[in-house]
CSV table of C-alpha atoms in Angstrom, one decimal:
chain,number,residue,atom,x,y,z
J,472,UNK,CA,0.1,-22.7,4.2
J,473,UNK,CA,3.7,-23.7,3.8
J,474,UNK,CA,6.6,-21.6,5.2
J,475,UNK,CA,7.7,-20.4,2.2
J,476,UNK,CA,4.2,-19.2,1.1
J,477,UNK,CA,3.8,-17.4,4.4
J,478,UNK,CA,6.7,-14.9,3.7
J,479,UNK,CA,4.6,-12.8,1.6
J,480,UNK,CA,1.7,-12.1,3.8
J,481,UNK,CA,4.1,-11.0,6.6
J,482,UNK,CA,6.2,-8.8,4.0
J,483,UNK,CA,2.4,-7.8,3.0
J,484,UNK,CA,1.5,-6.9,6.6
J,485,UNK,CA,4.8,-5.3,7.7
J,486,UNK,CA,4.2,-2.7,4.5
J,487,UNK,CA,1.0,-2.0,6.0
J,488,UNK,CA,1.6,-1.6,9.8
J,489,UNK,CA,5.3,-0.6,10.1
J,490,UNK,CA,5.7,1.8,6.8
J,491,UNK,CA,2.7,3.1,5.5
J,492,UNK,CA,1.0,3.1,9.2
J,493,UNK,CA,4.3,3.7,11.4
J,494,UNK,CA,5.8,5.6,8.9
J,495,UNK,CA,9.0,3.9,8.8
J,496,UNK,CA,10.9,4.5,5.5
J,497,UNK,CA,13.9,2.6,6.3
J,498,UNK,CA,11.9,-0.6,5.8
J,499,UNK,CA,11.6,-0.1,2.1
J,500,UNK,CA,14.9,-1.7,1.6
J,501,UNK,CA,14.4,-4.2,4.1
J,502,UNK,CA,11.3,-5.4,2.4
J,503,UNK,CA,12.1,-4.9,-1.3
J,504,UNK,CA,14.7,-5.6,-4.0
J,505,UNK,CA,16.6,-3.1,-5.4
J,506,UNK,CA,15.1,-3.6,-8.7
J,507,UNK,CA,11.3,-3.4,-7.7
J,508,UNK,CA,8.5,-3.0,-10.3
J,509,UNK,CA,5.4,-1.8,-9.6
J,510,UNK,CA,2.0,-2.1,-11.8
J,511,UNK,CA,-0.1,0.2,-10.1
J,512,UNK,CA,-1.1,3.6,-11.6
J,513,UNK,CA,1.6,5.8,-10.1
J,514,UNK,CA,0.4,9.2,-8.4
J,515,UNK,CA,1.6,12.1,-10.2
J,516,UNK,CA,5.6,12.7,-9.9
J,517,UNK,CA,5.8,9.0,-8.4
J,518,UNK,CA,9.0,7.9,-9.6
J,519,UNK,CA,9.4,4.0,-10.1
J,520,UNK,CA,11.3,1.2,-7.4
J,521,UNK,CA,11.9,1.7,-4.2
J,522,UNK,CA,12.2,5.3,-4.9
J,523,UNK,CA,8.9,5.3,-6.0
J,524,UNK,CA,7.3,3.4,-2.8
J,525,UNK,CA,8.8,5.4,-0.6
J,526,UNK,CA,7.3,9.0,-2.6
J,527,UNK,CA,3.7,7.0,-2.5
J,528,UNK,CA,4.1,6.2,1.6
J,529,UNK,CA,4.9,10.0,2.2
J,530,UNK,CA,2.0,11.0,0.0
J,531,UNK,CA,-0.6,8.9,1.5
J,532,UNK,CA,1.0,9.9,5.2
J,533,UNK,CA,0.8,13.8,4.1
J,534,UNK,CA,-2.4,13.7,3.3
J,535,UNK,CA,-3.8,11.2,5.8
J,536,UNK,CA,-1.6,11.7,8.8
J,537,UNK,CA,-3.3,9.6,11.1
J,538,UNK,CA,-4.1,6.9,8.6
J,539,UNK,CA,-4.5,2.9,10.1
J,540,UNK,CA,-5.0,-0.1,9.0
J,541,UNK,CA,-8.4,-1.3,9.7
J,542,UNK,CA,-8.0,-5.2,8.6
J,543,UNK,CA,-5.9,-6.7,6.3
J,544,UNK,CA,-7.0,-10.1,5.0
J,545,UNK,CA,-4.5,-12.3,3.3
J,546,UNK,CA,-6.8,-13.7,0.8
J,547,UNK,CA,-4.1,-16.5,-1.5
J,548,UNK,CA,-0.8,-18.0,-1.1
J,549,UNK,CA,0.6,-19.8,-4.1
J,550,UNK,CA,4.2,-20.4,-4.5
J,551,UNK,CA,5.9,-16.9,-4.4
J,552,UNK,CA,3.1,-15.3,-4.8
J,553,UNK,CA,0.8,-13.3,-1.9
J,554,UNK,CA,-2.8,-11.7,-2.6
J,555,UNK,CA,-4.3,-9.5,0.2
J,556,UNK,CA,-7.5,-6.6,0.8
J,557,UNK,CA,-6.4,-4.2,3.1
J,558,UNK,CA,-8.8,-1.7,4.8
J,559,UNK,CA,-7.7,1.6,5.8
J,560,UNK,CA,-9.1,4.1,7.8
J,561,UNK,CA,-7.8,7.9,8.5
J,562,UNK,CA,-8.6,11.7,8.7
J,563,UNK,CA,-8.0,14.0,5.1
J,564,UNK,CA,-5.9,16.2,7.1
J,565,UNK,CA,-3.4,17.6,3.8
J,566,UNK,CA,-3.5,17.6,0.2
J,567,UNK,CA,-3.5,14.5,-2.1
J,568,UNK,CA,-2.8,14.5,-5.5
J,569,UNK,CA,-3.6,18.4,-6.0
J,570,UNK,CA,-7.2,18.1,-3.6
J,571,UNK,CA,-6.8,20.6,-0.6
J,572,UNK,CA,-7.6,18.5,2.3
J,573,UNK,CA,-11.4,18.1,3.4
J,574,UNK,CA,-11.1,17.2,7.3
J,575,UNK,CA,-13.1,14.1,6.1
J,576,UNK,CA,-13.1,10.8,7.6
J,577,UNK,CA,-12.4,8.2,5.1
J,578,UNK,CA,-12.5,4.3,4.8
J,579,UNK,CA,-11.2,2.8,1.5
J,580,UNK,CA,-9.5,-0.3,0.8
J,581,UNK,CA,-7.0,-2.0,-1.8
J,582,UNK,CA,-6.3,-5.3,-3.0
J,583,UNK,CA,-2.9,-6.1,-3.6
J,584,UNK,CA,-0.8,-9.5,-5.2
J,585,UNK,CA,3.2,-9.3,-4.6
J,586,UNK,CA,6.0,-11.4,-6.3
J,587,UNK,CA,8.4,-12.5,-3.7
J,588,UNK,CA,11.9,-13.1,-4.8
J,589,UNK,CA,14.6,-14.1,-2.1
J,590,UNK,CA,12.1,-13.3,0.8
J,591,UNK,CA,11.6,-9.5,-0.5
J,592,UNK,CA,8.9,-8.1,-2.6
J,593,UNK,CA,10.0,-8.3,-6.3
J,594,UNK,CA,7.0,-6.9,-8.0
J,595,UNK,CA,3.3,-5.4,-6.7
J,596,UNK,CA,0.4,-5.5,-8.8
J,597,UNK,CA,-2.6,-3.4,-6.9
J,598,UNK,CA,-6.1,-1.2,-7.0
J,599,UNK,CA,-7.3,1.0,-5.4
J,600,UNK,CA,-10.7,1.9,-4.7
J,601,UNK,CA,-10.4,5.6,-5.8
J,602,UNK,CA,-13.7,6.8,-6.8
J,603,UNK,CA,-14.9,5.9,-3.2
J,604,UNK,CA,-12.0,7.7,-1.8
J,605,UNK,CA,-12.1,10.6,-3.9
J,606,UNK,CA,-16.0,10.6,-3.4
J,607,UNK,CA,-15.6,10.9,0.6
J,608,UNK,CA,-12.9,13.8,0.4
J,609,UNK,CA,-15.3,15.7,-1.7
J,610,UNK,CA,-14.0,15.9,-5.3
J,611,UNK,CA,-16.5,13.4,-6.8
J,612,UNK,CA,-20.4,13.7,-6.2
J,613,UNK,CA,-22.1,10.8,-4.6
């Protein structure tokens, strides 16, 4: 993998570990351009761009406080483009998306393919795998 093509897995895994793990906010603008656009179904009130990531990284966080990142596999590299499936792992300790929190461990993962422009995340296309989540908090039947 070139140089260049590696800059998107490490933006990839440093939005994992050090904001949406660590909790560190102040990364967001680090990591992203000012005029970020993001394809993913936004959670209700989610605002869009930077403003936007940082509301989803305080949802998830509030609602799974101790949430980790089980693996992360950077999965294709091509140009400025980056593909991963992340893992995560945590306890359903506060409410998420109007569902009181459960106490319930969880595992559920994401796939995720980012745009990088000028070594910062320009766009993010991702899904997640929400029945399973919302099936191990309690709100879906198995």
């Amino acid at each position: 993998m070139k140089e260049s093509e590696m800059a998107g897995s490490k933006l990839i895994e440093r939005f994992y570990k050090e904001i949406l793990e660590g909790g560190n906010l102040d990364l967001i603008d680090e990591l992203a351009t000012d005029n970020l656009i993001d394809h993913e179904q936004a959670l209700p009130g989610q605002p869009p761009g930077k403003e936007g990531a940082r509301f989803f990284v305080n949802a998830i966080r509030a609602a799974f406080p101790d949430i980790k990142v089980k693996t992360i596999e950077p999965a294709l590299a091509d140009g400025n483009l980056e593909a991963c499936h992340v893992v995560l792992t945590g306890t359903h300790s506060g409410e998420m998306a109007g569902v009181p929190a459960s106490g319930n461990s969880v595992e559920f993962d994401s796939t995720d393919i980012i745009r990088v422009e000028d070594g910062k995340v320009a766009e993010h296309w991702g899904t997640t795998n929400n029945l399973s989540l919302m099936q191990q908090i309690g709100v879906v039947p198995q």
